[in-house]
XYZ file of C-alpha atoms in Angstrom:
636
model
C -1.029 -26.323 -23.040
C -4.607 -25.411 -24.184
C -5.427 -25.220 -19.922
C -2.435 -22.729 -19.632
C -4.074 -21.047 -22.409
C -7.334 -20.996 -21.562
C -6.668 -19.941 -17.747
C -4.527 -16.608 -19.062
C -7.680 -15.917 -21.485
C -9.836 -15.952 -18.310
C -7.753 -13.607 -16.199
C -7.552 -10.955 -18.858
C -11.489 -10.984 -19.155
C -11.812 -10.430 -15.470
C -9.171 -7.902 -15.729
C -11.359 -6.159 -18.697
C -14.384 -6.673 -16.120
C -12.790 -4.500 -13.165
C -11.254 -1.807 -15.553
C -14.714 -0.586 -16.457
C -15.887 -1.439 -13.210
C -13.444 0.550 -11.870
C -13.441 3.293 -14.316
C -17.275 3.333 -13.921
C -17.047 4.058 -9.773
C -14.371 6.604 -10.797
C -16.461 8.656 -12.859
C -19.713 8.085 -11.514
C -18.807 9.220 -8.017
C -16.338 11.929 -9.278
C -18.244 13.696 -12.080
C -21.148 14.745 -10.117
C -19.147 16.592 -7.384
C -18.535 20.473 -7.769
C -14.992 21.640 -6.636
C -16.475 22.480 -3.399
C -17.858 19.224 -2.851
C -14.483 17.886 -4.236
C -12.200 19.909 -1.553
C -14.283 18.659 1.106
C -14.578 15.295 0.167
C -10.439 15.376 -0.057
C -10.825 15.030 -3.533
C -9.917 18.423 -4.681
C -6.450 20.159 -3.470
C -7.142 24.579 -4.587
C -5.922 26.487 -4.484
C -2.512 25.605 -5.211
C 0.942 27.275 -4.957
C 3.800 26.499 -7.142
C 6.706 26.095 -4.383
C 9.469 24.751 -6.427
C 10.196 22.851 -10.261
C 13.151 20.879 -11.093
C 13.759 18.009 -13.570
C 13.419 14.369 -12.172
C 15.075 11.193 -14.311
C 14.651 11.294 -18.405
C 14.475 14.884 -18.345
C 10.892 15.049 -16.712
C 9.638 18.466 -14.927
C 9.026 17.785 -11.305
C 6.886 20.419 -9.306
C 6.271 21.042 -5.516
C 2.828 22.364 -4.892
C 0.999 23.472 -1.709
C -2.141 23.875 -0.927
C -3.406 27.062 0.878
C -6.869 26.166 1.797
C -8.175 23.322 3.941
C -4.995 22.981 5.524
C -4.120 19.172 7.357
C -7.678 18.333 5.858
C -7.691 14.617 5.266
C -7.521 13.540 1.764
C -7.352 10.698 -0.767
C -3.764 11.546 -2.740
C -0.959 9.088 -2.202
C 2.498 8.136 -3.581
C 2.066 6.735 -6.989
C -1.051 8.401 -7.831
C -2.208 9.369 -11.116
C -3.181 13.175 -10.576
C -4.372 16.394 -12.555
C -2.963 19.727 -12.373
C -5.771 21.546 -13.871
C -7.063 24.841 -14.706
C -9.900 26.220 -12.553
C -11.897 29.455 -14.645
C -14.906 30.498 -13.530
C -15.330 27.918 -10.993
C -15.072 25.315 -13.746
C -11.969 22.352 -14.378
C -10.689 23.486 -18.126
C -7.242 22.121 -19.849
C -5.317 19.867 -17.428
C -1.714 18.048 -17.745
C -1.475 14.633 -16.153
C 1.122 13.420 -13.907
C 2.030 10.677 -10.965
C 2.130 12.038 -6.969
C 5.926 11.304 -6.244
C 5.175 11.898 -2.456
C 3.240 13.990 -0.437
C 4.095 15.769 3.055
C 1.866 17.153 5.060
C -0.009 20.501 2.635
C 2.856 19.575 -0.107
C 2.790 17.479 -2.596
C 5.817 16.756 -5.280
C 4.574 15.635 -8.632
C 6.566 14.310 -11.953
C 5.144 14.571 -15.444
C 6.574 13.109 -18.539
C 7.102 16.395 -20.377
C 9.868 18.787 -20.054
C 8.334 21.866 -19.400
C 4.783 23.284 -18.121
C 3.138 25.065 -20.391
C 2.590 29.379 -19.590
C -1.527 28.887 -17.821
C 0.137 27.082 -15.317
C 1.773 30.056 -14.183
C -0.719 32.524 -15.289
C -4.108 30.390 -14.115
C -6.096 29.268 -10.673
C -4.517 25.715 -11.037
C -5.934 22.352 -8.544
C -4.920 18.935 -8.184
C -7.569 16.284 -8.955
C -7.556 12.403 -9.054
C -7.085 10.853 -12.289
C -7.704 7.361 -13.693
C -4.885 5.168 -13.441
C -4.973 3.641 -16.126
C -1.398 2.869 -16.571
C -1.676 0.069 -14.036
C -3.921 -1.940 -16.146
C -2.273 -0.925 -19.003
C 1.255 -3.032 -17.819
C -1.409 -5.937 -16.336
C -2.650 -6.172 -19.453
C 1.045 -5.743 -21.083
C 2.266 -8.929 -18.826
C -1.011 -11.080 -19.600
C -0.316 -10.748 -23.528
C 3.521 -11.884 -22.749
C 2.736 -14.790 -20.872
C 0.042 -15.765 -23.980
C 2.622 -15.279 -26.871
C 5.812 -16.831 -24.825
C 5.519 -20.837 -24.948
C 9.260 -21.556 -24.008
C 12.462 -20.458 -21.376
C 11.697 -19.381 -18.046
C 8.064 -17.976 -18.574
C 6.916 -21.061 -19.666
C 8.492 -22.913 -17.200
C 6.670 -20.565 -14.420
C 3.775 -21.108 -16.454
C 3.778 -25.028 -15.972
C 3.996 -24.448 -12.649
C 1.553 -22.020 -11.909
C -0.797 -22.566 -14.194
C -0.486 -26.334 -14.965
C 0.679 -29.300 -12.926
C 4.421 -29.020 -12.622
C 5.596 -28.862 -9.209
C 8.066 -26.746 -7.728
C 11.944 -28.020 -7.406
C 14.061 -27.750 -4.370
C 17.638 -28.885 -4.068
C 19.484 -30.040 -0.871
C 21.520 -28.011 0.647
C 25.097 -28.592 2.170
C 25.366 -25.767 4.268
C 22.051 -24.694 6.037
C 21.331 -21.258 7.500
C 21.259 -20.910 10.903
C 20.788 -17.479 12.232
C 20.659 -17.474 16.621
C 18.980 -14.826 16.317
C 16.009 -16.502 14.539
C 13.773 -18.717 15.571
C 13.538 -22.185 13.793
C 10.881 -21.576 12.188
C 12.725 -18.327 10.592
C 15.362 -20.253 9.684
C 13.507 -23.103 8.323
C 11.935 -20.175 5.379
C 15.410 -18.630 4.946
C 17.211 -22.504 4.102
C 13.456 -23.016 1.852
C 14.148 -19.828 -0.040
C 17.889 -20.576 -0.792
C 16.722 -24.550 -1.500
C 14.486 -22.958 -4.392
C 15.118 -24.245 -7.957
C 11.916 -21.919 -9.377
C 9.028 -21.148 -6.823
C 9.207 -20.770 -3.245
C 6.309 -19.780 -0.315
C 6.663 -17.988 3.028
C 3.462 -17.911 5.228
C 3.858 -15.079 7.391
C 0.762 -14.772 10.055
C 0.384 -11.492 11.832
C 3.557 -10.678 14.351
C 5.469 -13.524 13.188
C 8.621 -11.604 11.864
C 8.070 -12.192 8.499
C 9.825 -8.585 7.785
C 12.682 -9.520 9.695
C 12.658 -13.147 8.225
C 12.775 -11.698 5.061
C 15.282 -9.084 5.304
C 17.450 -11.677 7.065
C 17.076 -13.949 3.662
C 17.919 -11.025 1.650
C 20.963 -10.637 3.264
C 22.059 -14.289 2.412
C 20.864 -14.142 -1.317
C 23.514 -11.211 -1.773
C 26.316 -13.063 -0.266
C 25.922 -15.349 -3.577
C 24.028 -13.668 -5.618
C 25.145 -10.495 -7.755
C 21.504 -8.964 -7.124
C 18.269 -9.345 -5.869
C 15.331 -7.391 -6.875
C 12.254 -7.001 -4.433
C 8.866 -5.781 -4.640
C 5.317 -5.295 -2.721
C 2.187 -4.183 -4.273
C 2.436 -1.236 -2.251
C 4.687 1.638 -1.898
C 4.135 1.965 1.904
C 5.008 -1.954 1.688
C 8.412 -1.314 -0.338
C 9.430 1.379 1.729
C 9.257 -0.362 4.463
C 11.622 -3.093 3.102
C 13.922 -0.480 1.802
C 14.739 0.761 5.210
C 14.719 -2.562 7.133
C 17.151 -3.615 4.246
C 19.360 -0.764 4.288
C 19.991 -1.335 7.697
C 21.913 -4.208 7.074
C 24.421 -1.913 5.481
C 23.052 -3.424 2.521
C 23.485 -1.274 -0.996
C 19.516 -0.698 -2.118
C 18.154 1.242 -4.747
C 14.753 2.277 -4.278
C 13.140 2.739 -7.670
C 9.514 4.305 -8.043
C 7.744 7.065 -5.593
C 7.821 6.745 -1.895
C 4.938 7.049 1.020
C 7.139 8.873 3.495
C 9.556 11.777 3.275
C 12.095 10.835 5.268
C 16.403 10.760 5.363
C 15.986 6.540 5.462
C 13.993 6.500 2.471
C 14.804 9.263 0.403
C 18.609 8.801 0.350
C 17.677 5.111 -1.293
C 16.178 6.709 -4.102
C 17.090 6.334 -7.363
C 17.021 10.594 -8.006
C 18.610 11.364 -4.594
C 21.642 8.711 -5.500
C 21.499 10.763 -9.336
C 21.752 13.937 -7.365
C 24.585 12.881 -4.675
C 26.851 11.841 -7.838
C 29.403 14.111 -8.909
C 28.523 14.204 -12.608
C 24.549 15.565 -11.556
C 25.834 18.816 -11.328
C 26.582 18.700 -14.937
C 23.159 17.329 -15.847
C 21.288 19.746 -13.937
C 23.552 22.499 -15.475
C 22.663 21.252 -18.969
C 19.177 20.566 -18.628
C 19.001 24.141 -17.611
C 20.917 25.691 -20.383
C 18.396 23.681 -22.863
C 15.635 24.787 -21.030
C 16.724 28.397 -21.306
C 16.847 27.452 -25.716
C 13.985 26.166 -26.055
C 12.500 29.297 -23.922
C 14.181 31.693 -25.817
C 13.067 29.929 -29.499
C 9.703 30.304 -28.127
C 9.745 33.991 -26.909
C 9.388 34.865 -30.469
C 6.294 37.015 -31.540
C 4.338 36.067 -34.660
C 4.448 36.398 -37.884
C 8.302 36.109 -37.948
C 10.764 37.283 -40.796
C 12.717 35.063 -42.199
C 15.955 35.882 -39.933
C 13.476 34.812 -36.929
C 12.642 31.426 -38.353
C 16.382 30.697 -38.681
C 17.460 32.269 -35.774
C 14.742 29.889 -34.216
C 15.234 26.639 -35.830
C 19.063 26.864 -34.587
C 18.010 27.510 -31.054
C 15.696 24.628 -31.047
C 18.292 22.484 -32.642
C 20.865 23.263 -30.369
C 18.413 22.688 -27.069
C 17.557 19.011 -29.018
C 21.218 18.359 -29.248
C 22.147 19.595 -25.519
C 19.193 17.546 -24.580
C 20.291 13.989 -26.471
C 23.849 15.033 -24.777
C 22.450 15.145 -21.415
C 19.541 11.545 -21.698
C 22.724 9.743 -22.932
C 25.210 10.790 -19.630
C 21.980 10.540 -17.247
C 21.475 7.244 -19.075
C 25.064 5.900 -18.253
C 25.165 7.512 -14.821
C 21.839 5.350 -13.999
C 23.241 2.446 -15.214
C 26.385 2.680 -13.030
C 23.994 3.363 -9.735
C 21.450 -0.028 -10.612
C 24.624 -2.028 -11.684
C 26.279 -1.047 -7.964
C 22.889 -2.043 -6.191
C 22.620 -5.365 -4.416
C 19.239 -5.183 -3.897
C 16.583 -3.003 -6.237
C 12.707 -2.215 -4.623
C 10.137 -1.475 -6.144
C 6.310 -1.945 -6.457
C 4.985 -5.256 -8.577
C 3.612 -2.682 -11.458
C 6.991 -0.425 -10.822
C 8.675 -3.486 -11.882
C 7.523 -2.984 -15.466
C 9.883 0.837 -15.352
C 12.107 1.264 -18.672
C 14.902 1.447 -16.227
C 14.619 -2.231 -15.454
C 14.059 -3.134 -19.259
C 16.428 -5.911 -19.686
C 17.424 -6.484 -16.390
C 17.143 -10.389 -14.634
C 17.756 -11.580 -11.208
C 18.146 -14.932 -9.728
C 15.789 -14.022 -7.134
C 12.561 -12.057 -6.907
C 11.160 -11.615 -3.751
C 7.505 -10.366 -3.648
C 6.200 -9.406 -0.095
C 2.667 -8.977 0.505
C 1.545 -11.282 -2.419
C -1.483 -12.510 -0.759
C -2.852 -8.690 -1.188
C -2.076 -8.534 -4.610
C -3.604 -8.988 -8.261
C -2.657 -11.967 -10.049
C -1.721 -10.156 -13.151
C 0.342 -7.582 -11.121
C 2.429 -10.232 -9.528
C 3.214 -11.481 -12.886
C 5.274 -8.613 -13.736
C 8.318 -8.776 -11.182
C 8.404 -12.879 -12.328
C 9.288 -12.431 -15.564
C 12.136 -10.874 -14.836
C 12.710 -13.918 -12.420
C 15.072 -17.113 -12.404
C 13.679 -17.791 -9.271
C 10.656 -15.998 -7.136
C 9.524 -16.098 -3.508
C 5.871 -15.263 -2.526
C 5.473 -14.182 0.725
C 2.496 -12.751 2.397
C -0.689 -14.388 4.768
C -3.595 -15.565 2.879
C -5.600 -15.328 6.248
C -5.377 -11.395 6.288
C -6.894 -8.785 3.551
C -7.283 -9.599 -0.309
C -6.420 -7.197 -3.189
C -9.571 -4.878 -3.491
C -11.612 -5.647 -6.548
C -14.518 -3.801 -7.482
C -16.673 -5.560 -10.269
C -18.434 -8.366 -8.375
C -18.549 -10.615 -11.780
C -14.670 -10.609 -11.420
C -14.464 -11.136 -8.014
C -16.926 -14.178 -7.987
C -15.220 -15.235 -11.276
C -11.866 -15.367 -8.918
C -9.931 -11.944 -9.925
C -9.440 -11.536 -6.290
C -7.961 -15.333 -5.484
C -4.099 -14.373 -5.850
C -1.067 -16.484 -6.786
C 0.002 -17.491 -3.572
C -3.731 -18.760 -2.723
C -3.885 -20.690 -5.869
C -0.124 -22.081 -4.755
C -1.275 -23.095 -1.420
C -4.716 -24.664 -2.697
C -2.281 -27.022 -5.437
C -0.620 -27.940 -2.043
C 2.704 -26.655 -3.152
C 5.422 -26.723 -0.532
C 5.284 -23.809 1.995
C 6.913 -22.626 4.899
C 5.003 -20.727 7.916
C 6.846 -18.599 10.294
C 5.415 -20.149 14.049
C 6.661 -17.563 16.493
C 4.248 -14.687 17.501
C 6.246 -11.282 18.628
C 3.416 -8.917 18.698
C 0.404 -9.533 21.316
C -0.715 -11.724 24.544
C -1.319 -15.569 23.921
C -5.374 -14.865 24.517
C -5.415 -11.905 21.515
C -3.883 -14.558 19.146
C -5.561 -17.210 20.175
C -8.899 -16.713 18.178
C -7.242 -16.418 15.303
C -4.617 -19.476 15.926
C -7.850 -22.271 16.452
C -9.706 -20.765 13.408
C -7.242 -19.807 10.690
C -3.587 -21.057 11.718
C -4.466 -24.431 12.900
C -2.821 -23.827 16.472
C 0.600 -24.034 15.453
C 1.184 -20.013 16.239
C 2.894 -19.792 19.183
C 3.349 -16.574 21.409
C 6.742 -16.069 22.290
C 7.741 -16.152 26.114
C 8.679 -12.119 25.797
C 4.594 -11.260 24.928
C 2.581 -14.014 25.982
C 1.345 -12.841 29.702
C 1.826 -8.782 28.079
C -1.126 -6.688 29.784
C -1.339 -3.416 30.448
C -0.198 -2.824 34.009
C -3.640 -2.018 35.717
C -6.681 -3.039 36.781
C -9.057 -3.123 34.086
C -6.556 -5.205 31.699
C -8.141 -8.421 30.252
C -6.075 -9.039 27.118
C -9.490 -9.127 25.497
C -12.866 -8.118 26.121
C -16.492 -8.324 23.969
C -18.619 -5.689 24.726
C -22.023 -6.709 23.647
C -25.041 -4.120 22.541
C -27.813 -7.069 22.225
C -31.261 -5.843 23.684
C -30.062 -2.399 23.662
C -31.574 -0.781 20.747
C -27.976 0.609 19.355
C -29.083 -0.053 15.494
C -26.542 0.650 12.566
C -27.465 3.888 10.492
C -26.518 5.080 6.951
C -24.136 8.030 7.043
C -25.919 11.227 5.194
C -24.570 11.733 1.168
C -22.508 8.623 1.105
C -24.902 5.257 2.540
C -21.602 4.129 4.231
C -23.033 2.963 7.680
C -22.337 3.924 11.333
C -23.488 3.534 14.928
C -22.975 6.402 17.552
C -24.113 4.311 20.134
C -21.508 2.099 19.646
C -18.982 4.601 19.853
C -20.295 5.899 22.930
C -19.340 2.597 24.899
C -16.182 2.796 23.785
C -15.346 6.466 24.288
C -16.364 5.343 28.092
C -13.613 2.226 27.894
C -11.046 5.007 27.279
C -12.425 7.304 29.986
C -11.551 4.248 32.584
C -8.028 3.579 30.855
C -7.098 7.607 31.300
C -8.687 7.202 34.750
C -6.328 4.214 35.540
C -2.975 5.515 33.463
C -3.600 8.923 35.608
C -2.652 6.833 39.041
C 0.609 5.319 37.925
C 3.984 6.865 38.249
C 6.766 6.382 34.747
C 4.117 4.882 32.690
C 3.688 6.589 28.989
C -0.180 6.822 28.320
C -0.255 3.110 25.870
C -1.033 4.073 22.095
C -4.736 3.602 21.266
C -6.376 2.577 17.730
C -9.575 2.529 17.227
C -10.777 0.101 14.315
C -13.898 -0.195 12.261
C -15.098 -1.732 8.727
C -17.232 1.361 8.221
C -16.052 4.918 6.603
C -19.123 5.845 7.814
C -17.715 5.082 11.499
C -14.942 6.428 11.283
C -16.014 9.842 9.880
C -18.561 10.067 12.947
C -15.877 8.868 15.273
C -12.963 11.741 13.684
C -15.755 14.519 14.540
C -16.773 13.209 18.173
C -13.059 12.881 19.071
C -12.277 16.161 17.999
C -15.023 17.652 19.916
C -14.102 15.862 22.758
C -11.590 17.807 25.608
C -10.272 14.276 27.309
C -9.538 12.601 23.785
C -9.008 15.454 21.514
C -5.255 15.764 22.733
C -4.325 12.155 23.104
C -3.454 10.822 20.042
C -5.634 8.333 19.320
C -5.531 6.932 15.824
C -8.891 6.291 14.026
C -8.733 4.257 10.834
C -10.643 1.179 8.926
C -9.676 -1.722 9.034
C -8.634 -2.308 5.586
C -6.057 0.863 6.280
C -4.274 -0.086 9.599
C -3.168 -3.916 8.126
C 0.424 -4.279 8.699
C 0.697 -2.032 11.989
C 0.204 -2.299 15.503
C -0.860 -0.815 18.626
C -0.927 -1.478 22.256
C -5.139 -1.327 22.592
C -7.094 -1.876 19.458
C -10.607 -0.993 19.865
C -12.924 -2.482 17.281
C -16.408 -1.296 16.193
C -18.396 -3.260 14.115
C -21.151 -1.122 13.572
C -23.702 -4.008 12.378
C -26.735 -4.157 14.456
C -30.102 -4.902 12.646
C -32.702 -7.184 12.701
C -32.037 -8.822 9.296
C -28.552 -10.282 11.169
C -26.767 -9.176 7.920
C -22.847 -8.419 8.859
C -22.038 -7.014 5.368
C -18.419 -7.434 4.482
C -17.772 -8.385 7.846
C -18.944 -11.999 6.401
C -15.030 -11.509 4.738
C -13.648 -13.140 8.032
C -9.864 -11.981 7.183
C -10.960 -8.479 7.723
C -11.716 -9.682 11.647
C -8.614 -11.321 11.653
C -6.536 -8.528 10.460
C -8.422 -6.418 13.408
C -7.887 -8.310 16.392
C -4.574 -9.310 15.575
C -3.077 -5.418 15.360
C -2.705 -5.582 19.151
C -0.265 -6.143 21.860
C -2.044 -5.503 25.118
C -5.418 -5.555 24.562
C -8.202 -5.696 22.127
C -11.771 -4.939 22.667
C -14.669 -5.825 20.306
C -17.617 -3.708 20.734
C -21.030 -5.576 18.767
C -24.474 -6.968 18.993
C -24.378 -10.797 19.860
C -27.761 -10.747 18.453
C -26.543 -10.005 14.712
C -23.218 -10.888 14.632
C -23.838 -14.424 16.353
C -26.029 -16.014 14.204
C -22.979 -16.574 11.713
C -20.891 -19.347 12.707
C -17.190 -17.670 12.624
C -18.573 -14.879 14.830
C -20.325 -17.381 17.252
C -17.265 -19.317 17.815
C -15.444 -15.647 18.623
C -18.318 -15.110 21.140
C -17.694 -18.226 22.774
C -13.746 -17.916 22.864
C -14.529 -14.384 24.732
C -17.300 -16.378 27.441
C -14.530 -18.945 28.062
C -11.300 -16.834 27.727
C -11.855 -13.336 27.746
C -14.295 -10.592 29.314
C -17.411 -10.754 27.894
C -19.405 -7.778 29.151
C -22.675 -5.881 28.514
C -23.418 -2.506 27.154
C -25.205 -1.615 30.635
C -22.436 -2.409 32.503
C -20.812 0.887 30.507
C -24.388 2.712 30.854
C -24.659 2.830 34.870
């Protein structure tokens, strides 16, 4: 028990250890900044336009802004972000009112704060959006740590012996396995593991193996004998993705929390569209508005007021309280009847911790993406758990920590890691969908032990021309292309790099330009580097032959999870020191080659990159496998 103990302590000191870490970066890089600095940074949306206010769940104003400058500008908001809708005077940020990004479209943004009105400078003031702290995240972390201290019996401490101790999982037999033909075996295999769960289950999903459609498929099964399943991701782009894929098993899901995309398939899940589609909303919105209207009225009155004022005010405020209560308790009931209909309920891991689900336990959580997630996050979702399922790919990206004394301390090792390395029971899905055998197969000998398979439908895919190894190294040894650090931020890049790679696309428009019914094959081009990618954005968009094609340009660390048919990877690193950076994170690789289906290309210096062992071995998989080729050969 004292181990337990001890092991909880250390978490919440390495959570204490990236909080100010975190907070630190935050301010530090923040403070400095003047709004124009902040705008074009992507840091800064003003000025702003009030389009729209309405009342979202628990009588909590919700406003629709848009910006009018910088227009399509890249920037840093997303669903689920703490935010500030601040006063600008005089070129200076004065009182601001905190609130949560609900979703964002395009220039618009919809956010929800947890007040009922905005108060008059809103209307009457120069108003921006700025990043806040989110410090509510840590704040439930923290919450969940404290639990899992000061609860020593039930379930919790059952998950506790397990996870932290040196109880072992439980599985039953079962009498009646699944067996989808529409699944592979290996599919199957997780979907009869999941259902064969007494407590703790693991699915090991490497890159293009299904594990979406494994998952959804599993889901299915738990509601045919189960009354409801809740599942969660650590991110929202992660549970909206679910929420779809679920849905369209005619499945009833209740998305709970803000979403990444604004479309019908998402937005009729959520928990305020299926509020607003009832027949009793009408109602509520009606009576929210006619308390509104009070409490506006009470406060229209100019001071000092006589006596007949006072009253006259204190029964209009009275009356908008009571119209109010009337309305939280019929909103209240209405939600209830909506979560108690759902047979599945998504949300993130922290979303878990929502008042709405305050009470609420299911035989099965199901927590995708765990091996990108915080330890003390994916505690949250379990203890509303009889059972849980962890499901995710060790081998790809790690949650993001900051402070390097917690991520040496092991802050960034997550649950389903520390699962595998007890050598509980796990299931991995075998099957590759995605990519050629030769892009996988890297990845396969190093990480996956060769038991990945490419399925018969994608294992000779190339691209139907010439030029179409499935992959290719192009190598900048002897060449003098050296890494630089990007002006203001130190983030590096290499032009020259990019320059052999524009000329790669040059021949694939070239060869795509000869063939007859062929769409032009979706291009991505990947680096490690911000630094990169900013340079890249600007030479693209300068560019006439590339400008117009669509090419998507993101890091690494931002394209995990999708796919494209070429993937074009920069690694920027090129110094005499042969220091790769974070590159020495070998997942990050992983996650990069692995995004295509047709063909991946690898543009670096052999002369940095090979003195490290994992990037050796990837050089000599390319000499023996691939197309290795030299920068010169792109330079005649």
């Amino acid at each position: 028990m004292e181990g337990i103990e001890e092991k909880i302590r250390e978490l919440e000191k390495w959570l204490t250890l990236e909080k100010q870490e975190d907070l630190r970066q935050f301010q530090s890089y923040l403070l400095p900044l003047s709004l124009a600095e902040k705008r074009e940074r992507g840091y800064l949306w003003y000025p702003l336009t009030i389009l729209h206010q309405g009342f979202s769940i628990g009588e909590n104003i919700k406003v629709s802004v848009e910006r009018t400058k910088n227009k399509g500008k890249a920037h840093v908001f997303r669903a689920g972000n703490p935010i500030r809708l601040c006063e600008i005077t005089d070129q200076k940020e004065g009182t601001y009112l905190v609130g949560v990004v609900h979703f964002v479209r395009e220039d618009t943004m919809q956010i929800i704060f947890g007040q009922s009105f905005l108060p008059d400078w809103v209307f009457k003031s120069s108003i921006a959006i700025l990043p806040e702290f989110d410090e509510k995240s840590y704040r439930e972390m923290e919450s969940v740590l404290k639990t899992l201290k000061n609860t020593n019996k039930g379930r919790i401490q059952h998950f506790k012996e397990i996870l932290f101790g040196d109880k072992l999982p439980i599985f039953s037999l079962l009498k009646d396995e699944v067996l989808n033909p529409l699944l592979n075996n290996s599919q199957n295999d997780a979907i009869n593991h999941i259902i064969s769960s007494k407590d703790i289950s693991i699915i090991h999903g490497p890159p293009g193996t299904g594990k979406t459609t494994t998952l959804v498929s599993a889901i299915a099964r738990l509601c045919d004998i189960e009354y409801q399943v809740l599942v969660c991701a650590p991110s929202n782009t992660a549970v909206d993705l679910l929420t779809e894929r679920i849905s369209k098993k005619g499945i009833n899901v209740v998305r709970l929390g803000n979403i990444s995309r604004v479309d019908e398939d998402i937005l009729n899940h959520t928990l305020d569209y299926q509020i607003s589609a009832h027949e009793e909303s009408k109602a509520i919105k009606r009576m929210r508005i006619e308390a509104d209207a009070l409490r506006k009225k009470a406060n229209s009155f100019r001071t000092p007021l006589d006596y007949g004022q006072k009253r006259q005010k204190r029964e209009l405020l009275s009356e908008a309280s009571d119209l109010s209560t009337w309305v939280n308790q019929l909103e209240k009931r209405l939600i209830e009847q909506i979560l108690d209909r759902a047979q599945v309920i998504t949300c993130t891991l922290v979303g878990a911790a929502h008042s709405l689900l305050a009470g609420r336990k299911f035989t099965t959580v199901l927590i995708d993406e765990a091996a990108q997630a915080l330890e003390p996050a994916t505690w949250i979702p379990i203890l509303k758990a009889e059972r849980v399922v962890l499901c995710g790919d060790p081998f790809q990206l790690p949650p993001t920590v900051k402070s390097r004394d917690a991520n040496k301390s092991g802050l960034a090792l997550t649950l389903m890691e520390k699962a595998i390395q007890k050598g509980f029971v796990h299931q991995m899905l075998e099957v590759q969908y995605r990519g050629n055998e030769l892009i996988m197969g890297y990845s396969n000998q190093y990480f996956y032990n060769n038991k990945l398979l490419a399925s018969p439908t994608v294992k000779d895919k190339k691209l139907p021309f010439q030029d179409n190894s499935p992959v290719i190294f192009i190598d900048t040894a002897g060449t003098g292309f050296e890494e630089k650090p990007e002006p203001g931020s130190g983030s590096l890049y290499n032009a020259d790099e990019f320059s052999l790679l524009r000329e790669h696309i040059y021949r694939i428009i070239n060869e795509t330009q000869a063939l007859v019914n062929f769409d032009f094959p979706s291009i991505v081009i990947l680096s490690p580097y911000k630094g990169q990618i900013n340079y890249m954005e600007r030479e693209i968009r300068e560019d006439d032959k590339l400008v117009n094609l669509a090419i998507k340009v993101k890091t690494i660390d931002g394209f995990q999870g999708q796919e494209s048919d070429i993937v074009i990877v920069s690694l920027v690193r090129s110094n005499g020191k042969n220091d790769i950076g974070f590159l020495k994170d070998y997942r990050r690789f992983n996650v990069a080659i692995t995004r295509a289906k047709c063909q991946v290309v690898v543009v670096g210096d052999s002369s940095t990159i090979g003195k490290d062992v994992f990037f050796a071995g990837f050089l000599d998989y390319c000499e023996s496998n691939a197309s290795y080729r030299t920068a010169w050969e792109y330079m005649a």
